Amino acid sequence: MLDKHIESLTSLLGPNGVKFGSDLAAYDQGFDASNLLAGLAALPRDTHQVSEILGYCSAAGLSIVPQGGRTGLSGAAGSSAGQLIVMMQAMAQIVAIDTVSQTVLVEAGCTLEALETAVRAHGLTCGIDLGARGTATIGGMIATNAGGQEAFRFGPMRQRVLGLEVVLSDGRVLNDLTQVIKANGGYDVKQLFIGSEGTLGLITRACLRLAPYEGEAVTAFVAAESLDGAIHLFRRLEARTQGRLLRAEVMNAHHVQLSVKDHGEAALGTFAGDKDCVIFEHTDAAMLEEELGRALEDRLIADALLCKNEKERAAVWKIREDWAVDRAYPKGLWFDISVPLSSLGRYVEELAARLRSYNPAFHLFFIGHMGDGNLHVTVNADHPITDQYKPVTKLVYEGLKEIGGFFSAEHGIGVEKREALLAESDPVRLALMQDIKRLLDPKGIMNPDKVLQVRD
Ligand SMILES: Cc1cc2nc3c(=O)[nH]c(=O)nc-3n(C[C@H](O)[C@H](O)[C@H](O)COP(=O)(O)OP(=O)(O)OC[C@H]3O[C@@H](n4cnc5c(N)ncnc54)[C@H](O)[C@@H]3O)c2cc1C
């Protein structure tokens, strides 16, 4: 079968459009070890080719795994033998930037960094940013409804998308590339594909909203008296400075101490002490300094450090973006949850207490996008604890629904949160999801067994 698929796909895409064997093995597998296991990949150059690939796969019963930058963190781009990977990197064109409407039409394989660089030249920004910016693609970000560091200002990807072009599982092309904010045409079908993790269709092009670029930011590293105090300061900065607060990233004290030790940044470790810390980025240095002074007087925060140059800024961001915790304690457990800001401080205290009483040898680390209450929680120990997934998940999710939070924030369901989706979701919502999957992918060829396991 493999030879037949290679021959058929080569006739559709030409020899450079099909990769297998050592050619495919030379690609970076990305974040998940199973990403390239299919051993066969197609690299379409335009929407027509994507349509031909899907038409062929539908007829041949060959299932596909769409892939962008392979930076996803939930195993949603994993593949296995007998499947076809569809890599979107050859569709990376920025088709048109409309500076008056403040929109961009872009192909799905364009990376976030390339798009941000292009729109910045026009004084605009995508209004979304994440650590994997250099590799993550617009298609992958739409498919996972990525959030990141600016979601508290502009929302996650769902709120950036105005229009989409999607190839359906039978090869038909859905063209819904509107470029306006108001477009009421009955059911907003394109929304189904945002966050669907490649299980309903393959996104080929998107029209995104842009925003005026606010200019260079100054960075403050703040040691919090309490999470509630830091949130109070966040709201003050937001209220007073109307859109000029760009980032508010939180890290617990354990995360800060472990990272600074790993990086040899003793001075930052002494500064942070036993406090949870927040990175604030703001475009008005004087205003930020003034508000930090007021917050110190009001004892909302314990201390604050304004970065004087790029070297200091990079050292502070390295604490947030480096993976020192996972290097120090491999095979821990990760969670990506949303907590309403009014409950964040109490939730973290109670989770720490629950974990302590379950097993005092377990460590609790978290980092997060404080502005929208998204915490990336890591629980680990001096030894691997992957066998503790079920009881620890119960402790992390306990009470979350009751306070209006959610078990899955921005990384998607993939394979890692499939069980949690079943346990945490409203049954009617789950049944509707199954119906939608059957309707849009009747042969079950689109990224099978990701998000949902649909059985007849
Ligand atoms: C260092 C680091 C930092 C990160 N920070 C954040 C963060 O702050 N916020 C956040 O939300 N995420 C973050 N992530 C996760 C990741 O970057 C996002 O999930 C991103 O959206 C994935 O994009 P990708 O192009 O790499 O997609 P991939 O990993 O290739 O694929 C992810 C999913 O999208 C599907 N897919 C990909 N392209 C398409 C397409 N064209 N059509 C249909 N389906 C498609 C795949 O099948 C898969 O289900 C981070 C990851 C890393 C490694």
Coordinates of C-alpha atoms and ligand atoms in Angstrom, one line a residue:
M1 CA 0.0 0.0 0.0
L2 CA 2.8 2.4 0.9
D3 CA 4.3 2.2 -2.6
K4 CA 0.9 2.8 -4.1
H5 CA 0.3 5.9 -2.0
I6 CA 3.7 7.3 -2.8
E7 CA 3.1 6.8 -6.5
S8 CA -0.4 8.4 -6.4
L9 CA 0.7 11.3 -4.3
T10 CA 3.8 11.9 -6.4
S11 CA 1.6 12.1 -9.5
L12 CA -0.5 14.8 -7.7
L13 CA 2.3 16.8 -6.0
G14 CA 5.5 16.0 -8.0
P15 CA 8.5 14.3 -6.4
N16 CA 9.3 17.3 -4.1
G17 CA 5.9 17.2 -2.6
V18 CA 6.2 13.7 -1.1
K19 CA 8.7 12.7 1.7
F20 CA 9.4 9.4 3.2
G21 CA 12.3 7.3 4.5
S22 CA 15.5 9.2 5.2
D23 CA 14.2 12.4 3.6
L24 CA 11.4 12.5 6.1
A25 CA 13.6 11.4 9.0
A26 CA 15.8 14.4 8.4
Y27 CA 12.9 16.7 9.5
D28 CA 12.8 18.0 13.1
Q29 CA 10.2 15.8 14.8
G30 CA 9.1 18.7 17.1
F31 CA 7.7 18.4 20.5
D32 CA 6.2 14.9 20.4
A33 CA 8.3 11.8 19.7
S34 CA 5.4 10.3 17.7
N35 CA 5.0 13.2 15.2
L36 CA 6.8 11.6 12.3
L37 CA 6.0 7.9 12.9
A38 CA 3.7 7.8 9.9
G39 CA 6.8 7.7 7.7
L40 CA 5.0 9.4 4.8
A41 CA 4.4 13.1 4.3
A42 CA 2.8 15.3 1.7
L43 CA 3.9 19.0 1.3
P44 CA 1.2 20.8 -0.7
R45 CA 2.0 24.2 -2.3
D46 CA -1.5 25.5 -2.7
T47 CA -5.2 24.9 -1.7
H48 CA -5.9 23.0 -4.9
Q49 CA -3.2 20.5 -4.0
V50 CA -4.6 20.1 -0.5
S51 CA -8.0 19.5 -2.0
E52 CA -6.5 16.8 -4.3
I53 CA -4.7 15.1 -1.4
L54 CA -7.8 15.0 0.7
G55 CA -9.9 13.8 -2.3
Y56 CA -7.4 11.0 -2.8
C57 CA -7.2 10.1 0.9
S58 CA -11.0 10.0 1.2
A59 CA -11.3 7.6 -1.7
A60 CA -8.3 5.5 -0.6
G61 CA -9.4 5.5 3.1
L62 CA -6.0 6.9 4.1
S63 CA -6.1 9.0 7.3
I64 CA -4.2 12.2 7.6
V65 CA -2.5 14.2 10.3
P66 CA -2.1 17.9 9.5
Q67 CA 1.1 19.4 10.9
G68 CA 2.3 23.0 11.2
G69 CA 5.3 23.7 13.3
R70 CA 4.9 20.5 15.5
T71 CA 5.2 22.7 18.7
G72 CA 1.8 21.5 20.0
L73 CA 1.9 20.3 23.6
S74 CA -1.0 17.8 23.8
G75 CA 0.1 15.1 21.3
A76 CA -2.4 16.3 18.7
A77 CA 0.1 16.1 15.8
G78 CA 1.3 12.6 16.6
S79 CA 1.1 10.1 13.8
S80 CA 1.4 6.3 13.2
A81 CA 2.3 3.9 10.4
G82 CA -0.4 3.8 7.8
Q83 CA -1.3 7.5 8.0
L84 CA -0.3 10.5 5.9
I85 CA 1.2 13.6 7.4
V86 CA 0.2 16.8 5.6
M87 CA 3.0 19.4 6.3
M88 CA 1.9 23.0 5.7
Q89 CA 5.4 24.6 5.5
A90 CA 5.3 25.2 1.7
M91 CA 2.1 27.2 2.1
A92 CA 3.6 30.1 4.1
Q93 CA 2.8 33.1 2.0
I94 CA 1.6 36.4 3.4
V95 CA -0.9 37.2 0.7
A96 CA -2.0 40.7 1.5
I97 CA -1.7 43.2 4.4
D98 CA -4.5 45.7 4.5
T99 CA -3.3 48.6 6.6
V100 CA -6.6 50.5 6.5
S101 CA -8.8 47.6 7.5
Q102 CA -6.0 46.3 9.7
T103 CA -6.3 42.8 8.5
V104 CA -3.9 40.2 6.9
L105 CA -4.6 37.3 4.5
V106 CA -2.1 34.6 5.2
E107 CA -1.5 31.0 4.3
A108 CA -1.7 28.4 7.1
G109 CA 2.0 27.4 7.1
C110 CA 3.4 30.9 7.9
T111 CA 5.0 31.1 11.3
L112 CA 3.8 33.6 13.8
E113 CA 7.2 35.3 13.9
A114 CA 7.4 35.8 10.1
L115 CA 3.9 37.2 10.2
E116 CA 4.6 39.5 13.2
T117 CA 7.8 40.8 11.5
A118 CA 5.9 41.6 8.3
V119 CA 3.0 43.4 9.9
R120 CA 5.3 45.4 12.3
A121 CA 6.8 47.0 9.2
H122 CA 3.4 48.6 8.9
G123 CA 3.1 49.7 12.6
L124 CA 0.7 46.8 13.3
T125 CA 0.8 43.6 15.4
C126 CA -0.9 40.2 15.3
G127 CA -2.0 40.8 18.9
I128 CA -1.0 37.3 19.9
D129 CA 2.4 36.0 21.1
L130 CA 3.8 32.7 22.5
G131 CA 7.2 31.2 23.3
A132 CA 7.2 29.0 20.2
R133 CA 6.7 32.0 17.9
G134 CA 9.6 31.1 15.6
T135 CA 8.1 27.7 14.7
A136 CA 4.4 27.6 15.5
T137 CA 2.3 28.3 12.4
I138 CA -0.9 30.3 11.9
G139 CA -2.8 27.1 10.8
G140 CA -1.6 25.2 13.9
M141 CA -2.4 28.2 16.2
I142 CA -6.0 28.4 14.7
A143 CA -6.4 24.6 14.9
T144 CA -5.4 24.7 18.7
N145 CA -7.1 28.1 19.4
A146 CA -3.7 29.2 20.8
G147 CA -3.8 31.8 23.5
G148 CA -0.4 33.0 24.8
Q149 CA 0.8 36.1 26.5
E150 CA -1.5 38.7 25.0
A151 CA -4.8 36.9 25.3
F152 CA -6.0 39.1 28.1
R153 CA -5.9 42.0 25.7
F154 CA -7.0 40.6 22.4
G155 CA -8.4 37.1 23.2
P156 CA -7.1 33.8 21.9
M157 CA -6.8 32.9 18.2
R158 CA -10.6 32.6 17.9
Q159 CA -10.9 36.3 18.4
R160 CA -8.2 37.1 15.9
V161 CA -9.8 35.1 13.0
L162 CA -12.1 37.0 10.7
G163 CA -12.3 34.5 7.8
L164 CA -11.0 31.0 7.0
E165 CA -10.5 28.8 4.0
V166 CA -10.7 25.1 4.9
V167 CA -10.4 21.9 2.9
L168 CA -12.9 19.3 4.1
S169 CA -12.3 15.6 4.4
D170 CA -13.8 14.9 1.0
G171 CA -11.7 17.5 -0.7
R172 CA -14.3 20.2 -1.0
V173 CA -13.1 23.7 -0.2
L174 CA -15.0 25.9 2.3
N175 CA -14.3 29.5 1.4
D176 CA -15.3 31.8 4.2
L177 CA -12.6 34.4 3.9
T178 CA -14.5 37.5 5.1
Q179 CA -12.4 40.4 6.2
V180 CA -14.9 42.2 8.4
I181 CA -15.8 42.0 12.1
K182 CA -19.6 41.9 11.5
A183 CA -20.7 39.0 9.2
N184 CA -23.9 37.4 10.4
G185 CA -24.9 34.6 7.9
G186 CA -26.6 32.1 10.1
Y187 CA -24.4 29.5 11.8
D188 CA -20.8 30.6 12.0
V189 CA -19.4 27.4 10.5
K190 CA -15.8 28.5 10.4
Q191 CA -15.8 28.6 14.3
L192 CA -16.0 24.8 14.3
F193 CA -12.6 24.5 12.8
I194 CA -11.0 26.8 15.3
G195 CA -9.7 24.6 18.1
S196 CA -10.7 21.4 16.3
E197 CA -7.0 20.2 16.2
G198 CA -7.1 19.0 12.6
T199 CA -10.0 16.6 13.2
L200 CA -12.6 18.4 11.1
G201 CA -10.8 19.9 8.1
L202 CA -7.4 21.3 7.0
I203 CA -7.0 25.0 7.3
T204 CA -5.3 26.5 4.2
R205 CA -5.7 30.3 4.5
A206 CA -6.9 32.8 7.1
C207 CA -7.9 36.4 7.4
L208 CA -6.7 37.7 10.8
R209 CA -7.4 41.0 12.6
L210 CA -4.4 43.1 13.4
A211 CA -4.0 45.9 16.0
P212 CA -1.8 49.0 16.2
Y213 CA 1.6 48.1 17.5
E214 CA 2.1 49.8 20.9
G215 CA 5.8 50.2 20.6
E216 CA 8.8 48.9 22.6
A217 CA 7.9 47.8 26.1
V218 CA 9.8 48.1 29.4
T219 CA 10.0 45.0 31.6
A220 CA 9.5 44.9 35.4
F221 CA 10.2 41.8 37.5
V222 CA 8.0 41.9 40.5
A223 CA 8.1 39.9 43.7
A224 CA 4.5 39.5 44.9
E225 CA 3.3 39.7 48.5
S226 CA 0.5 37.5 47.4
L227 CA -1.1 36.4 44.1
D228 CA -4.2 38.5 45.0
G229 CA -1.9 41.5 45.5
A230 CA -0.3 41.0 42.1
I231 CA -3.7 40.7 40.5
H232 CA -4.8 43.9 42.1
L233 CA -1.8 45.7 40.7
F234 CA -2.6 44.1 37.3
R235 CA -6.1 45.5 37.3
R236 CA -4.8 49.0 38.4
L237 CA -2.3 49.0 35.5
E238 CA -4.9 48.0 33.0
A239 CA -7.4 50.5 34.2
R240 CA -5.0 53.4 34.2
T241 CA -3.1 52.7 31.1
Q242 CA -5.7 51.5 28.6
G243 CA -4.0 48.9 26.4
R244 CA -0.4 49.9 27.2
L245 CA 0.1 47.0 29.6
L246 CA 1.3 44.2 27.2
R247 CA 2.1 41.2 29.4
A248 CA 1.6 39.9 32.9
E249 CA 3.3 36.5 33.3
V250 CA 3.3 34.8 36.7
M251 CA 5.7 32.1 38.1
N252 CA 5.6 30.5 41.5
A253 CA 8.5 30.9 43.9
H254 CA 9.7 27.3 43.3
H255 CA 9.8 27.8 39.6
V256 CA 11.8 31.1 39.9
Q257 CA 14.3 29.6 42.4
L258 CA 14.9 26.4 40.4
S259 CA 15.3 28.4 37.1
V260 CA 17.7 31.1 38.5
K261 CA 19.8 28.4 40.0
D262 CA 20.0 26.6 36.7
H263 CA 20.9 29.8 34.9
G264 CA 23.4 31.0 37.5
E265 CA 21.4 34.2 38.1
A266 CA 22.0 34.4 41.9
A267 CA 21.1 38.1 42.1
L268 CA 17.6 37.4 40.7
G269 CA 17.2 34.5 43.2
T270 CA 18.1 36.8 46.1
F271 CA 15.7 39.4 44.8
A272 CA 12.8 37.0 44.5
G273 CA 13.4 35.1 47.8
D274 CA 10.4 33.0 48.7
K275 CA 7.9 35.1 46.7
D276 CA 5.9 34.2 43.6
C277 CA 6.9 36.6 40.8
V278 CA 5.3 38.4 37.9
I279 CA 6.8 39.9 34.7
F280 CA 4.9 43.0 33.7
E281 CA 5.6 44.6 30.3
H282 CA 4.4 48.1 29.6
T283 CA 5.0 50.7 27.0
D284 CA 5.2 53.7 29.4
A285 CA 8.2 53.4 31.7
A286 CA 7.3 56.4 33.9
M287 CA 3.8 55.3 34.4
L288 CA 4.8 51.7 35.2
E289 CA 7.4 53.0 37.8
E290 CA 4.8 55.2 39.4
E291 CA 2.3 52.4 39.7
L292 CA 4.9 50.0 41.1
G293 CA 5.8 52.6 43.7
R294 CA 2.2 52.9 44.7
A295 CA 1.8 49.1 44.9
L296 CA 4.8 48.9 47.1
E297 CA 3.4 51.5 49.5
D298 CA 0.1 49.7 49.5
R299 CA 2.0 46.4 50.2
L300 CA 0.4 44.8 47.1
I301 CA 3.9 43.7 46.1
A302 CA 7.1 43.0 48.1
D303 CA 9.7 44.4 45.6
A304 CA 10.1 45.4 42.0
L305 CA 13.0 45.5 39.5
L306 CA 12.8 47.6 36.3
C307 CA 15.1 46.0 33.6
K308 CA 17.6 48.6 32.5
N309 CA 18.8 46.9 29.3
E310 CA 18.1 44.0 26.9
K311 CA 20.6 41.7 28.9
E312 CA 18.5 42.1 32.1
R313 CA 15.3 41.7 30.2
A314 CA 16.5 38.5 28.6
A315 CA 17.6 37.1 32.0
V316 CA 14.2 37.7 33.4
W317 CA 12.3 36.2 30.4
K318 CA 14.6 33.2 30.5
I319 CA 13.2 32.3 33.9
R320 CA 9.8 32.2 32.3
E321 CA 10.4 30.6 29.0
D322 CA 13.2 28.1 29.8
W323 CA 12.2 24.5 30.7
A324 CA 14.6 24.1 33.7
V325 CA 11.8 22.5 35.9
D326 CA 11.3 19.7 33.4
R327 CA 15.0 19.1 33.0
A328 CA 15.4 18.9 36.8
Y329 CA 12.4 16.6 37.4
P330 CA 11.7 14.7 34.2
K331 CA 8.5 12.6 33.9
G332 CA 6.3 14.8 36.0
L333 CA 2.7 15.7 35.2
W334 CA 1.6 18.8 33.4
F335 CA -1.7 20.6 33.4
D336 CA -3.0 23.6 31.5
I337 CA -6.0 25.1 33.3
S338 CA -8.0 28.3 33.4
V339 CA -9.0 29.9 36.8
P340 CA -11.1 33.0 37.2
L341 CA -8.8 35.8 38.5
S342 CA -11.0 36.4 41.6
S343 CA -10.4 32.7 42.7
L344 CA -6.8 32.3 41.5
G345 CA -5.0 33.0 44.9
R346 CA -7.3 30.7 46.8
Y347 CA -7.2 28.0 44.2
V348 CA -3.4 27.8 44.3
E349 CA -3.3 27.7 48.1
E350 CA -5.9 25.0 48.3
L351 CA -4.2 22.9 45.5
A352 CA -0.8 23.2 47.4
A353 CA -2.5 21.9 50.6
R354 CA -4.3 19.1 48.7
L355 CA -1.0 17.9 47.2
R356 CA 0.9 18.2 50.5
S357 CA -1.6 16.0 52.3
Y358 CA -1.7 13.5 49.3
N359 CA 2.1 13.2 49.2
P360 CA 4.5 15.6 50.9
A361 CA 7.3 14.5 48.6
F362 CA 5.5 16.0 45.5
H363 CA 6.6 19.4 44.2
L364 CA 4.2 22.0 42.8
F365 CA 5.4 24.4 40.1
F366 CA 3.4 26.8 38.0
I367 CA 3.9 29.4 35.4
G368 CA 1.1 31.2 33.6
H369 CA -0.5 34.0 31.7
M370 CA -1.8 35.8 34.8
G371 CA -3.9 38.3 32.9
D372 CA -6.4 35.7 31.8
G373 CA -6.0 33.2 34.7
N374 CA -4.3 30.5 32.6
L375 CA -1.9 28.4 34.8
H376 CA 0.5 25.8 33.5
V377 CA 0.8 23.6 36.6
T378 CA 3.6 20.9 36.9
V379 CA 3.5 18.3 39.7
N380 CA 6.6 16.2 40.0
A381 CA 8.9 14.5 42.5
D382 CA 12.5 13.3 42.7
H383 CA 11.4 10.2 40.8
P384 CA 9.1 9.7 37.8
I385 CA 5.4 10.0 38.8
T386 CA 3.6 9.4 35.5
D387 CA 1.8 6.4 37.2
Q388 CA 0.2 9.0 39.5
Y389 CA -1.7 10.7 36.6
K390 CA -5.2 9.8 37.8
P391 CA -5.1 10.8 41.5
V392 CA -3.0 14.0 40.8
T393 CA -5.4 15.0 38.0
K394 CA -8.3 14.7 40.5
L395 CA -6.5 17.0 42.9
V396 CA -5.7 19.6 40.3
Y397 CA -9.3 19.6 38.8
E398 CA -11.0 19.6 42.2
G399 CA -13.4 22.5 42.6
L400 CA -12.3 24.1 39.3
K401 CA -15.7 23.7 37.6
E402 CA -17.5 25.1 40.7
I403 CA -15.5 28.3 40.6
G404 CA -16.1 28.7 36.9
G405 CA -12.7 27.5 35.7
F406 CA -11.9 25.0 33.0
F407 CA -9.7 21.9 32.8
S408 CA -8.1 22.8 29.4
A409 CA -7.0 26.4 28.6
E410 CA -4.9 26.9 25.5
H411 CA -3.0 23.7 24.6
G412 CA -5.9 21.7 23.3
I413 CA -7.1 18.2 24.0
G414 CA -4.9 16.2 21.6
V415 CA -4.5 12.7 23.1
E416 CA -3.3 13.8 26.5
K417 CA -6.6 15.3 27.7
R418 CA -9.1 13.0 26.0
E419 CA -10.0 11.2 29.2
A420 CA -10.3 14.5 31.0
L421 CA -12.6 15.8 28.3
L422 CA -14.9 12.8 28.8
A423 CA -14.9 13.3 32.6
E424 CA -15.2 17.0 32.7
S425 CA -17.7 17.8 29.9
D426 CA -21.4 18.2 29.8
P427 CA -22.8 15.0 28.1
V428 CA -25.0 16.9 25.7
R429 CA -21.9 19.0 24.5
L430 CA -20.0 15.7 24.0
A431 CA -22.8 14.2 22.0
L432 CA -23.0 17.2 19.8
M433 CA -19.2 17.1 19.3
Q434 CA -19.5 13.5 18.2
D435 CA -22.3 14.4 15.8
I436 CA -20.3 17.2 14.2
K437 CA -17.3 14.9 13.8
R438 CA -19.4 12.3 12.0
L439 CA -21.0 15.0 9.8
L440 CA -17.8 16.6 8.7
D441 CA -15.6 13.5 8.6
P442 CA -17.9 10.6 7.8
K443 CA -15.0 8.3 6.9
G444 CA -13.0 9.2 10.1
I445 CA -9.8 10.1 8.1
M446 CA -9.1 13.5 9.7
N447 CA -6.5 13.2 12.5
P448 CA -8.3 10.1 14.0
D449 CA -8.5 9.5 17.7
K450 CA -7.4 13.0 18.6
V451 CA -9.7 15.1 20.8
L452 CA -12.5 12.4 20.5
Q453 CA -12.5 8.7 19.9
V454 CA -15.5 8.3 17.6
R455 CA -16.8 4.8 17.3
D456 CA -19.9 3.7 15.3
Ligands
LIG1 C1 8.1 26.8 23.9 C2 6.6 26.7 23.7 C3 5.8 27.7 24.1 C4 4.4 27.6 23.9 N1 3.6 28.6 24.4 C5 2.3 28.5 24.1 C6 1.5 29.6 24.6 O1 1.9 30.5 25.3 N2 0.2 29.5 24.3 C7 -0.4 28.5 23.5 O2 -1.6 28.5 23.2 N3 0.4 27.5 23.1 C8 1.7 27.5 23.4 N4 2.5 26.5 22.9 C9 1.9 25.4 22.2 C10 2.0 25.5 20.6 O3 3.0 26.4 20.2 C11 0.7 25.9 20.1 O4 -0.3 24.9 20.4 C12 0.6 26.2 18.6 O5 -0.6 26.7 18.3 C13 0.9 24.9 17.7 O6 1.2 25.4 16.4 P1 2.0 24.4 15.4 O7 2.0 25.1 14.1 O8 3.2 24.0 15.9 O9 0.9 23.2 15.3 P2 1.3 21.6 15.4 O10 1.9 21.3 16.7 O11 2.0 21.2 14.1 O12 -0.2 21.0 15.4 C14 -1.0 21.2 16.5 C15 -2.5 20.8 16.1 O13 -3.0 21.6 15.0 C16 -3.3 20.7 13.9 N5 -2.9 21.5 12.7 C17 -1.7 22.1 12.4 N6 -1.8 22.8 11.3 C18 -3.1 22.7 10.8 C19 -3.8 23.2 9.7 N7 -3.2 23.9 8.8 N8 -5.1 22.8 9.6 C20 -5.7 22.0 10.5 N9 -5.1 21.5 11.6 C21 -3.8 21.9 11.7 C22 -2.5 19.5 14.1 O14 -3.1 18.4 13.4 C23 -2.5 19.3 15.6 O15 -3.8 18.8 15.9 C24 3.9 26.5 23.2 C25 4.8 25.5 22.7 C26 6.1 25.6 23.0 C27 7.0 24.5 22.4

